[in-house]
Structures are given as structure tokens and as C-alpha cells.
mmCIF file of C-alpha atoms in Angstrom:
data_model
loop_
_atom_site.group_PDB
_atom_site.id
_atom_site.type_symbol
_atom_site.label_atom_id
_atom_site.label_comp_id
_atom_site.label_asym_id
_atom_site.label_seq_id
_atom_site.Cartn_x
_atom_site.Cartn_y
_atom_site.Cartn_z
ATOM 1 C CA UNK A 1 -0.092 -0.456 0.083
ATOM 2 C CA UNK A 2 1.928 3.228 -1.046
ATOM 3 C CA UNK A 3 2.024 5.059 1.871
ATOM 4 C CA UNK A 4 0.846 9.299 0.216
ATOM 5 C CA UNK A 5 2.665 12.002 0.471
ATOM 6 C CA UNK A 6 5.765 10.460 0.654
ATOM 7 C CA UNK A 7 9.087 11.589 -0.752
ATOM 8 C CA UNK A 8 12.341 9.560 -1.195
ATOM 9 C CA UNK A 9 14.618 10.987 -2.351
ATOM 10 C CA UNK A 10 17.422 8.008 -3.509
ATOM 11 C CA UNK A 11 20.970 8.984 -5.354
ATOM 12 C CA UNK A 12 23.756 5.910 -6.190
ATOM 13 C CA UNK A 13 26.384 6.464 -9.027
ATOM 14 C CA UNK A 14 25.590 2.937 -9.517
ATOM 15 C CA UNK A 15 22.208 2.963 -12.266
ATOM 16 C CA UNK A 16 20.791 -0.662 -11.389
ATOM 17 C CA UNK A 17 20.554 0.267 -7.848
ATOM 18 C CA UNK A 18 18.963 2.891 -9.073
ATOM 19 C CA UNK A 19 16.645 0.649 -10.884
ATOM 20 C CA UNK A 20 15.730 -1.940 -8.192
ATOM 21 C CA UNK A 21 15.569 1.002 -5.937
ATOM 22 C CA UNK A 22 12.725 2.355 -7.885
ATOM 23 C CA UNK A 23 11.808 -1.024 -9.266
ATOM 24 C CA UNK A 24 10.752 -2.312 -5.197
ATOM 25 C CA UNK A 25 9.292 1.066 -3.883
ATOM 26 C CA UNK A 26 8.035 2.527 -6.526
ATOM 27 C CA UNK A 27 3.758 2.218 -4.996
ATOM 28 C CA UNK A 28 4.511 2.815 -1.844
ATOM 29 C CA UNK A 29 6.594 6.278 -2.332
ATOM 30 C CA UNK A 30 6.620 9.092 -4.614
ATOM 31 C CA UNK A 31 10.810 8.588 -5.428
ATOM 32 C CA UNK A 32 13.195 10.254 -6.376
ATOM 33 C CA UNK A 33 16.623 8.969 -8.379
ATOM 34 C CA UNK A 34 20.286 10.949 -8.553
ATOM 35 C CA UNK A 35 23.023 9.323 -10.377
ATOM 36 C CA UNK A 36 25.258 11.995 -8.120
ATOM 37 C CA UNK A 37 25.649 13.855 -5.150
ATOM 38 C CA UNK A 38 25.187 17.393 -7.512
ATOM 39 C CA UNK A 39 21.862 15.507 -8.806
ATOM 40 C CA UNK A 40 21.014 15.317 -5.393
ATOM 41 C CA UNK A 41 20.901 18.931 -5.400
ATOM 42 C CA UNK A 42 19.230 19.862 -8.413
ATOM 43 C CA UNK A 43 15.888 17.251 -7.035
ATOM 44 C CA UNK A 44 16.338 18.714 -3.807
ATOM 45 C CA UNK A 45 15.785 22.868 -4.981
ATOM 46 C CA UNK A 46 12.284 21.378 -7.252
ATOM 47 C CA UNK A 47 10.451 19.220 -4.217
ATOM 48 C CA UNK A 48 10.123 18.707 -0.467
ATOM 49 C CA UNK A 49 11.808 16.148 -0.578
ATOM 50 C CA UNK A 50 11.031 13.875 2.794
ATOM 51 C CA UNK A 51 13.328 11.663 3.228
ATOM 52 C CA UNK A 52 17.089 11.354 1.732
ATOM 53 C CA UNK A 53 18.795 7.782 1.075
ATOM 54 C CA UNK A 54 22.379 8.032 -0.684
ATOM 55 C CA UNK A 55 25.426 5.402 -1.352
ATOM 56 C CA UNK A 56 28.535 6.133 0.275
ATOM 57 C CA UNK A 57 30.690 5.727 -1.433
ATOM 58 C CA UNK A 58 30.527 8.423 -4.396
ATOM 59 C CA UNK A 59 32.809 9.221 -6.190
ATOM 60 C CA UNK A 60 33.462 13.394 -6.052
ATOM 61 C CA UNK A 61 30.826 13.579 -3.202
ATOM 62 C CA UNK A 62 30.649 11.564 -0.417
ATOM 63 C CA UNK A 63 27.798 10.232 1.449
ATOM 64 C CA UNK A 64 28.524 11.187 4.315
ATOM 65 C CA UNK A 65 30.067 14.247 2.764
ATOM 66 C CA UNK A 66 26.810 15.151 1.565
ATOM 67 C CA UNK A 67 24.158 15.026 4.583
ATOM 68 C CA UNK A 68 27.183 17.849 6.400
ATOM 69 C CA UNK A 69 26.698 19.914 2.809
ATOM 70 C CA UNK A 70 22.743 20.166 3.543
ATOM 71 C CA UNK A 71 22.252 20.578 7.258
ATOM 72 C CA UNK A 72 21.629 24.134 6.389
ATOM 73 C CA UNK A 73 20.145 24.383 3.612
ATOM 74 C CA UNK A 74 18.286 21.379 4.018
ATOM 75 C CA UNK A 75 17.728 20.656 7.803
ATOM 76 C CA UNK A 76 14.204 19.116 7.472
ATOM 77 C CA UNK A 77 14.983 15.737 5.213
ATOM 78 C CA UNK A 78 15.563 12.372 7.055
ATOM 79 C CA UNK A 79 18.997 10.940 5.755
ATOM 80 C CA UNK A 80 19.654 7.711 5.481
ATOM 81 C CA UNK A 81 23.078 6.117 5.172
ATOM 82 C CA UNK A 82 23.339 2.634 2.565
ATOM 83 C CA UNK A 83 26.983 1.591 2.583
ATOM 84 C CA UNK A 84 29.111 -1.382 0.822
ATOM 85 C CA UNK A 85 31.417 -1.442 2.835
ATOM 86 C CA UNK A 86 32.900 -0.736 6.426
ATOM 87 C CA UNK A 87 33.837 3.264 7.438
ATOM 88 C CA UNK A 88 33.700 3.371 11.142
ATOM 89 C CA UNK A 89 34.695 6.856 11.670
ATOM 90 C CA UNK A 90 33.211 7.824 8.632
ATOM 91 C CA UNK A 91 29.814 6.962 10.058
ATOM 92 C CA UNK A 92 30.785 7.563 14.022
ATOM 93 C CA UNK A 93 31.528 11.193 12.697
ATOM 94 C CA UNK A 94 27.974 11.628 10.649
ATOM 95 C CA UNK A 95 26.479 9.959 13.876
ATOM 96 C CA UNK A 96 27.477 12.338 16.418
ATOM 97 C CA UNK A 97 26.660 14.847 14.597
ATOM 98 C CA UNK A 98 23.198 14.096 13.052
ATOM 99 C CA UNK A 99 24.006 14.198 9.473
ATOM 100 C CA UNK A 100 22.364 11.059 9.627
ATOM 101 C CA UNK A 101 19.580 9.073 10.985
ATOM 102 C CA UNK A 102 20.364 5.573 9.895
ATOM 103 C CA UNK A 103 22.494 3.813 8.022
ATOM 104 C CA UNK A 104 21.967 0.522 6.217
ATOM 105 C CA UNK A 105 24.929 -2.291 4.727
ATOM 106 C CA UNK A 106 24.732 -3.078 0.996
ATOM 107 C CA UNK A 107 22.255 -4.750 -0.341
ATOM 108 C CA UNK A 108 19.824 -4.115 1.120
ATOM 109 C CA UNK A 109 17.356 -5.858 2.524
ATOM 110 C CA UNK A 110 14.054 -4.066 1.294
ATOM 111 C CA UNK A 111 11.478 -5.291 4.675
ATOM 112 C CA UNK A 112 14.954 -3.525 6.715
ATOM 113 C CA UNK A 113 15.033 0.008 3.850
ATOM 114 C CA UNK A 114 11.297 -0.359 4.302
ATOM 115 C CA UNK A 115 10.920 0.145 7.988
ATOM 116 C CA UNK A 116 13.353 2.591 8.283
ATOM 117 C CA UNK A 117 11.475 4.557 5.998
ATOM 118 C CA UNK A 118 8.629 4.323 7.572
ATOM 119 C CA UNK A 119 9.834 4.566 11.159
ATOM 120 C CA UNK A 120 12.466 8.070 8.959
ATOM 121 C CA UNK A 121 8.997 10.127 7.777
ATOM 122 C CA UNK A 122 7.806 9.165 11.112
ATOM 123 C CA UNK A 123 10.762 11.742 12.411
ATOM 124 C CA UNK A 124 10.461 13.844 10.133
ATOM 125 C CA UNK A 125 6.952 14.348 10.610
ATOM 126 C CA UNK A 126 7.601 15.169 14.815
ATOM 127 C CA UNK A 127 10.457 16.808 14.166
ATOM 128 C CA UNK A 128 7.721 19.180 11.356
ATOM 129 C CA UNK A 129 5.241 18.831 14.187
ATOM 130 C CA UNK A 130 6.836 20.531 17.432
ATOM 131 C CA UNK A 131 8.856 22.926 15.489
ATOM 132 C CA UNK A 132 5.145 24.102 14.816
ATOM 133 C CA UNK A 133 4.460 23.959 18.455
ATOM 134 C CA UNK A 134 7.479 25.776 18.970
ATOM 135 C CA UNK A 135 6.024 28.903 16.984
ATOM 136 C CA UNK A 136 2.466 28.120 17.810
ATOM 137 C CA UNK A 137 3.935 28.430 21.252
ATOM 138 C CA UNK A 138 6.059 31.598 20.601
ATOM 139 C CA UNK A 139 3.142 33.119 19.007
ATOM 140 C CA UNK A 140 1.180 32.476 22.642
ATOM 141 C CA UNK A 141 3.970 34.386 24.050
ATOM 142 C CA UNK A 142 4.182 36.860 22.468
ATOM 143 C CA UNK A 143 0.425 37.009 23.547
ATOM 144 C CA UNK A 144 0.931 37.178 27.133
ATOM 145 C CA UNK A 145 3.572 39.634 26.685
ATOM 146 C CA UNK A 146 1.022 41.659 25.893
ATOM 147 C CA UNK A 147 -1.802 40.986 27.304
ATOM 148 C CA UNK A 148 0.310 41.776 30.678
ATOM 149 C CA UNK A 149 1.680 45.150 29.331
ATOM 150 C CA UNK A 150 -1.638 45.765 29.158
ATOM 151 C CA UNK A 151 -2.219 45.193 32.369
ATOM 152 C CA UNK A 152 0.949 47.225 33.700
ATOM 153 C CA UNK A 153 0.270 50.151 32.253
ATOM 154 C CA UNK A 154 -3.086 50.781 30.456
ATOM 155 C CA UNK A 155 -5.549 48.798 33.673
ATOM 156 C CA UNK A 156 -3.233 50.529 36.676
ATOM 157 C CA UNK A 157 -2.226 52.932 35.297
ATOM 158 C CA UNK A 158 -6.612 54.295 35.719
ATOM 159 C CA UNK A 159 -6.737 52.554 38.503
ATOM 160 C CA UNK A 160 -4.183 54.348 40.367
ATOM 161 C CA UNK A 161 -5.555 57.853 39.247
ATOM 162 C CA UNK A 162 -8.762 56.436 41.158
ATOM 163 C CA UNK A 163 -7.112 56.327 43.951
ATOM 164 C CA UNK A 164 -5.223 58.722 43.776
ATOM 165 C CA UNK A 165 -9.200 61.240 43.963
ATOM 166 C CA UNK A 166 -10.431 59.231 46.424
ATOM 167 C CA UNK A 167 -6.781 60.536 48.538
ATOM 168 C CA UNK A 168 -7.929 63.798 47.974
ATOM 169 C CA UNK A 169 -11.208 63.696 48.312
ATOM 170 C CA UNK A 170 -9.317 61.890 52.426
ATOM 171 C CA UNK A 171 -6.894 65.448 52.306
ATOM 172 C CA UNK A 172 -9.919 67.671 51.408
ATOM 173 C CA UNK A 173 -12.177 66.080 54.347
ATOM 174 C CA UNK A 174 -14.685 64.702 52.202
ATOM 175 C CA UNK A 175 -14.168 61.201 52.565
ATOM 176 C CA UNK A 176 -17.324 60.695 54.206
ATOM 177 C CA UNK A 177 -19.838 62.818 53.037
ATOM 178 C CA UNK A 178 -21.202 60.061 51.193
ATOM 179 C CA UNK A 179 -21.259 57.710 53.117
ATOM 180 C CA UNK A 180 -19.661 54.864 52.157
ATOM 181 C CA UNK A 181 -18.976 55.016 49.103
ATOM 182 C CA UNK A 182 -16.514 56.561 49.520
ATOM 183 C CA UNK A 183 -15.041 54.160 51.910
ATOM 184 C CA UNK A 184 -16.134 51.331 48.937
ATOM 185 C CA UNK A 185 -14.267 53.242 46.108
ATOM 186 C CA UNK A 186 -10.732 52.908 48.443
ATOM 187 C CA UNK A 187 -11.368 49.253 49.166
ATOM 188 C CA UNK A 188 -12.668 48.165 45.600
ATOM 189 C CA UNK A 189 -9.871 50.126 43.658
ATOM 190 C CA UNK A 190 -7.670 49.142 46.294
ATOM 191 C CA UNK A 191 -7.922 45.306 45.708
ATOM 192 C CA UNK A 192 -7.816 45.352 42.460
ATOM 193 C CA UNK A 193 -4.189 46.929 42.922
ATOM 194 C CA UNK A 194 -3.878 44.278 44.602
ATOM 195 C CA UNK A 195 -5.093 41.934 41.962
ATOM 196 C CA UNK A 196 -3.358 43.450 39.667
ATOM 197 C CA UNK A 197 0.408 43.739 41.077
ATOM 198 C CA UNK A 198 -0.176 39.581 42.048
ATOM 199 C CA UNK A 199 -0.613 39.076 39.039
ATOM 200 C CA UNK A 200 2.174 40.020 38.073
ATOM 201 C CA UNK A 201 4.668 39.457 40.647
ATOM 202 C CA UNK A 202 3.721 35.588 39.020
ATOM 203 C CA UNK A 203 3.672 36.138 35.522
ATOM 204 C CA UNK A 204 7.879 38.395 36.432
ATOM 205 C CA UNK A 205 8.709 35.284 38.798
ATOM 206 C CA UNK A 206 7.921 32.623 35.953
ATOM 207 C CA UNK A 207 9.111 34.566 33.104
ATOM 208 C CA UNK A 208 12.190 36.580 34.915
ATOM 209 C CA UNK A 209 15.274 35.417 35.006
ATOM 210 C CA UNK A 210 18.208 35.287 38.014
ATOM 211 C CA UNK A 211 20.714 38.320 38.202
ATOM 212 C CA UNK A 212 22.722 38.260 40.773
ATOM 213 C CA UNK A 213 23.533 41.244 42.677
ATOM 214 C CA UNK A 214 24.719 41.821 46.581
ATOM 215 C CA UNK A 215 22.029 42.761 48.772
ATOM 216 C CA UNK A 216 22.485 44.402 51.553
ATOM 217 C CA UNK A 217 19.588 44.002 53.489
ATOM 218 C CA UNK A 218 20.220 46.766 55.818
ATOM 219 C CA UNK A 219 18.249 48.755 53.421
ATOM 220 C CA UNK A 220 16.223 45.909 51.588
ATOM 221 C CA UNK A 221 14.519 45.360 55.023
ATOM 222 C CA UNK A 222 14.039 49.566 55.558
ATOM 223 C CA UNK A 223 13.409 49.673 51.820
ATOM 224 C CA UNK A 224 10.318 47.129 52.058
ATOM 225 C CA UNK A 225 9.178 47.729 55.275
ATOM 226 C CA UNK A 226 8.632 51.902 54.832
ATOM 227 C CA UNK A 227 6.698 50.736 51.733
ATOM 228 C CA UNK A 228 4.606 48.125 53.244
ATOM 229 C CA UNK A 229 3.634 49.803 56.838
ATOM 230 C CA UNK A 230 1.681 52.596 54.786
ATOM 231 C CA UNK A 231 -1.962 50.552 55.339
ATOM 232 C CA UNK A 232 -1.318 50.337 58.846
ATOM 233 C CA UNK A 233 0.366 53.159 61.157
ATOM 234 C CA UNK A 234 -0.408 51.484 64.086
ATOM 235 C CA UNK A 235 1.949 48.650 63.786
ATOM 236 C CA UNK A 236 5.665 48.683 65.611
ATOM 237 C CA UNK A 237 8.235 46.951 64.031
ATOM 238 C CA UNK A 238 11.412 45.166 65.275
ATOM 239 C CA UNK A 239 15.001 44.854 62.504
ATOM 240 C CA UNK A 240 17.927 42.751 63.906
ATOM 241 C CA UNK A 241 19.920 42.588 61.066
ATOM 242 C CA UNK A 242 23.349 41.201 61.324
ATOM 243 C CA UNK A 243 25.288 40.706 57.639
ATOM 244 C CA UNK A 244 28.829 41.279 58.202
ATOM 245 C CA UNK A 245 29.858 39.686 55.020
ATOM 246 C CA UNK A 246 29.093 39.906 51.312
ATOM 247 C CA UNK A 247 25.628 38.569 50.017
ATOM 248 C CA UNK A 248 24.971 38.159 46.041
ATOM 249 C CA UNK A 249 21.887 36.757 45.424
ATOM 250 C CA UNK A 250 18.749 37.184 43.188
ATOM 251 C CA UNK A 251 17.007 40.692 44.504
ATOM 252 C CA UNK A 252 13.878 40.919 42.188
ATOM 253 C CA UNK A 253 13.130 37.615 43.849
ATOM 254 C CA UNK A 254 13.619 38.009 47.399
ATOM 255 C CA UNK A 255 12.015 41.668 47.581
ATOM 256 C CA UNK A 256 8.558 39.428 46.635
ATOM 257 C CA UNK A 257 9.432 37.132 49.007
ATOM 258 C CA UNK A 258 10.025 39.475 50.980
ATOM 259 C CA UNK A 259 7.247 42.074 50.611
ATOM 260 C CA UNK A 260 4.640 39.666 50.691
ATOM 261 C CA UNK A 261 5.595 37.982 54.384
ATOM 262 C CA UNK A 262 6.206 41.624 55.396
ATOM 263 C CA UNK A 263 2.540 43.237 53.675
ATOM 264 C CA UNK A 264 0.811 39.670 55.449
ATOM 265 C CA UNK A 265 2.382 40.854 58.354
ATOM 266 C CA UNK A 266 0.584 43.726 59.223
ATOM 267 C CA UNK A 267 -2.818 42.903 56.631
ATOM 268 C CA UNK A 268 -3.491 39.419 58.799
ATOM 269 C CA UNK A 269 -2.803 41.630 62.375
ATOM 270 C CA UNK A 270 -5.864 41.936 65.209
ATOM 271 C CA UNK A 271 -8.714 44.240 64.293
ATOM 272 C CA UNK A 272 -8.749 44.850 68.726
ATOM 273 C CA UNK A 273 -4.690 44.747 69.150
ATOM 274 C CA UNK A 274 -3.965 47.864 70.913
ATOM 275 C CA UNK A 275 -0.126 46.488 70.514
ATOM 276 C CA UNK A 276 0.592 45.340 66.704
ATOM 277 C CA UNK A 277 3.913 43.929 66.742
ATOM 278 C CA UNK A 278 5.669 42.593 63.217
ATOM 279 C CA UNK A 279 10.127 41.418 64.273
ATOM 280 C CA UNK A 280 12.296 40.618 61.408
ATOM 281 C CA UNK A 281 15.589 38.706 61.497
ATOM 282 C CA UNK A 282 18.598 38.338 59.106
ATOM 283 C CA UNK A 283 21.874 36.273 59.800
ATOM 284 C CA UNK A 284 23.569 36.414 56.648
ATOM 285 C CA UNK A 285 27.192 34.078 56.342
ATOM 286 C CA UNK A 286 29.227 33.450 54.122
ATOM 287 C CA UNK A 287 26.696 30.342 52.942
ATOM 288 C CA UNK A 288 23.260 31.840 53.352
ATOM 289 C CA UNK A 289 20.526 33.827 55.280
ATOM 290 C CA UNK A 290 18.006 32.810 56.471
ATOM 291 C CA UNK A 291 15.458 35.361 57.853
ATOM 292 C CA UNK A 292 12.782 35.416 60.425
ATOM 293 C CA UNK A 293 9.297 37.077 59.721
ATOM 294 C CA UNK A 294 7.100 37.270 63.348
ATOM 295 C CA UNK A 295 4.334 38.796 63.391
ATOM 296 C CA UNK A 296 1.559 38.886 67.294
ATOM 297 C CA UNK A 297 -1.667 38.865 64.540
ATOM 298 C CA UNK A 298 -4.384 36.228 64.094
ATOM 299 C CA UNK A 299 -2.389 33.258 63.194
ATOM 300 C CA UNK A 300 -2.976 30.098 61.112
ATOM 301 C CA UNK A 301 -5.221 26.537 61.829
ATOM 302 C CA UNK A 302 -2.583 23.837 61.719
ATOM 303 C CA UNK A 303 -5.129 22.065 59.534
ATOM 304 C CA UNK A 304 -4.119 24.974 57.198
ATOM 305 C CA UNK A 305 -0.306 24.962 57.770
ATOM 306 C CA UNK A 306 0.697 22.568 54.418
ATOM 307 C CA UNK A 307 -2.872 24.180 52.261
ATOM 308 C CA UNK A 308 -1.493 27.949 52.717
ATOM 309 C CA UNK A 309 1.558 27.606 50.093
ATOM 310 C CA UNK A 310 -0.865 26.232 47.047
ATOM 311 C CA UNK A 311 -1.889 28.443 44.283
ATOM 312 C CA UNK A 312 -6.029 30.160 45.311
ATOM 313 C CA UNK A 313 -5.924 29.119 48.893
ATOM 314 C CA UNK A 314 -7.575 30.845 51.511
ATOM 315 C CA UNK A 315 -8.927 29.664 55.031
ATOM 316 C CA UNK A 316 -12.155 30.717 56.149
ATOM 317 C CA UNK A 317 -10.290 33.877 58.923
ATOM 318 C CA UNK A 318 -7.711 35.261 56.447
ATOM 319 C CA UNK A 319 -8.615 37.087 53.788
ATOM 320 C CA UNK A 320 -6.808 37.510 50.427
ATOM 321 C CA UNK A 321 -6.044 36.970 46.397
ATOM 322 C CA UNK A 322 -4.136 33.812 47.541
ATOM 323 C CA UNK A 323 -1.820 34.303 45.339
ATOM 324 C CA UNK A 324 0.909 35.603 48.213
ATOM 325 C CA UNK A 325 2.203 32.697 49.137
ATOM 326 C CA UNK A 326 2.027 30.978 46.877
ATOM 327 C CA UNK A 327 4.260 33.385 44.901
ATOM 328 C CA UNK A 328 6.285 33.129 47.672
ATOM 329 C CA UNK A 329 6.569 30.065 47.266
ATOM 330 C CA UNK A 330 7.571 30.360 44.020
ATOM 331 C CA UNK A 331 9.469 32.587 43.618
ATOM 332 C CA UNK A 332 12.107 30.439 46.575
ATOM 333 C CA UNK A 333 11.936 27.011 44.236
ATOM 334 C CA UNK A 334 14.254 29.412 42.079
ATOM 335 C CA UNK A 335 16.262 29.954 44.294
ATOM 336 C CA UNK A 336 16.630 26.731 46.311
ATOM 337 C CA UNK A 337 15.461 28.699 49.428
ATOM 338 C CA UNK A 338 13.778 27.209 51.633
ATOM 339 C CA UNK A 339 10.281 27.477 54.436
ATOM 340 C CA UNK A 340 9.256 26.983 57.754
ATOM 341 C CA UNK A 341 6.211 28.390 59.349
ATOM 342 C CA UNK A 342 4.990 28.491 62.500
ATOM 343 C CA UNK A 343 1.500 29.163 63.922
ATOM 344 C CA UNK A 344 -0.237 30.221 66.516
ATOM 345 C CA UNK A 345 -4.324 31.159 66.234
ATOM 346 C CA UNK A 346 -5.082 34.666 67.666
ATOM 347 C CA UNK A 347 -0.812 34.434 69.040
ATOM 348 C CA UNK A 348 1.331 34.952 66.323
ATOM 349 C CA UNK A 349 2.582 33.203 62.948
ATOM 350 C CA UNK A 350 6.594 32.850 62.178
ATOM 351 C CA UNK A 351 8.104 32.378 58.337
ATOM 352 C CA UNK A 352 11.559 31.113 58.290
ATOM 353 C CA UNK A 353 13.191 31.501 55.354
ATOM 354 C CA UNK A 354 16.967 30.510 54.043
ATOM 355 C CA UNK A 355 18.446 31.795 51.382
ATOM 356 C CA UNK A 356 21.624 30.933 49.846
ATOM 357 C CA UNK A 357 23.906 33.158 48.923
ATOM 358 C CA UNK A 358 25.613 32.612 45.617
ATOM 359 C CA UNK A 359 29.404 35.043 46.499
ATOM 360 C CA UNK A 360 30.718 32.152 45.733
#
């Protein structure tokens, strides 16, 4: 039975071999034959060949040399070498460089050669399918990049304007002039902004290549506390950084990790707590940084401790997107870090992080 659309080129300097091949396989494949490498190249310029069979011992150009010469210009066709004598070095070199798919000794066995052609065509289809899938993935990736750009600029820009207007209303003493409406606008705007920021963090964490830079934890932690503490000025921070050695690490992901944990430590304080506290400790050694972040907030149920790092997990006593700790875990995985958590309900939570020092 003829296998449709399988175009096979056979190159051999002996005409009787060409005729025998065509007689044996013309009913199975679309056969093209050439008496020399130069003639074979002419055929390839006009026909989309999928499988090439070439004899090794030909004048002017051997089969291996021909395959090597078309690697860049015709990379897709699958190559089968026919050899009537043993040339181990030439065969090994050709196989190692990917110039041939298989070699078959002459005189060939029809069944062996037929199976080799079918397998070669399957390999050809797999190669083409893979290229199409890669092209589709690249297109999807480009579309995703444009979508993320839209989120970070076109969507967030008007949202920031709304938040700015709410702040102006507060400054002019009009925040409570319309009942709860301004408060609802502020709450919804902040929540949407939070979701957008977490989406961007998740995307960048998965896309961004690690860049190792020197990190000053005193400066970094201080800046992050300033950024996140504006939401609750009543929370008191105690920061203790012990860093006498340089620390080299991925600044972007470490900022994401610490930022999320500091934000949570503030967010999950008890509403009626008069002495809200967050303690941050950093100890840097030659091989790692050990960081602890403790609060006296609402705590986490024991049965939830193993679930808090899963995507979209939210306990009944906590609010949020369920993305923050998931992003923390993903970022730590990217930098070979580790995180442990202990918590007592209504007494607080402690996160302990270990991040390798990449200074060596």
C-alpha cells in the first residue's frame, strides 16, 4: 500500500541500484533518483523531499559529505546512509554530528529498508510538528507579553488615578460626605490593585531570568517596611540585621518574597490589638541568609499550615487573593530557597526563610 505524500530521494552512482530501488518501492512512496550528489541537489531545489537515501561510496562526494553539505540549507529531510563497506570513523562522525538518521548495509534488505523509510518519515513529521508547536508557543508567549503589558500599563494607570482621587477626597475632608460610597470605592480599588500586582509578580517570577547582585539586607528590609507599613501605621516593627559578609542573590525574587511576607504580617493583625508587632531578623553567613518574620496577628489553623502555599488557598479567618504565599514559594523554588512556618491561632505566625548565598 502506498504511503501518501512521502517523497524519497535516492542518490547512487550505480544506475542498476537506482532502478532496483525504484522497482521495489515505487508503489509505496513517491520516488526520486539521482546518479550523483549534484543531481540530487538539483532535485531538492525543486521538490520538497522528506527522506534522503544516499550511497556512501560515490565519486567526487561521499554520502556523508553530501549530508554534511546540506545540513544548513536543507535541515528537515531525514537522512539514511547506504554503505557496502565498513567505514566506522566516517559513520561515527556522521552520526555524532546528526548528519544521518540510520545506516543500512548493501545489498539492502527490502523489509529493513522499507521500515527504515517509514520510521524516518515519522521522525520527519515529529520534527515538523515540533517546529509548529514551538511557533505556536512563541506566538502565545508574545500575546501573553502584550496582555501583561496591557495589565501593567493600560489597566493599572486609570486605577492609580482612581486611588489618587480618593486620597484627594480624604485630604479635603470629604471622605465621609457621601456615606460609605468613598470607602467602598477605596476598598474595591485597593483590592483590584492588589490582584494586578500579584498577577504581575507571578508572571515576572516565572519569566524573569535570575540576576545575581549584592544585597544589603538592612537597606532592603527598611525600604520594604516603608513601602508596606503605610497601610497600618499602628504596627510597630523591630528589625535586627546581622550582616558582616557580602550576600549575592536574586534581588527581584528576594524583594517579592520579603514584600509578600511583610505585607501579610501587617494585613493579618488582629483588629482590636493595641500593640501590633512585627519582628524581622536577618543573619547572613558565607553560605546563606536566614530570615525570620514574626507577628502577633490572628495566626493560622494547624490544619491549614500545609495548604497555605497552594494557589488560591484562603482560610475562613483570612482574606486576600490566595496568591501571595504561593508566589513566595514559587520564588523560593527559583533560587533554591526554603521556607518553614509555625503559628498559634490568635497569637501570631513566624516564617523562617533560608536563601543560599551565591557569592562563591
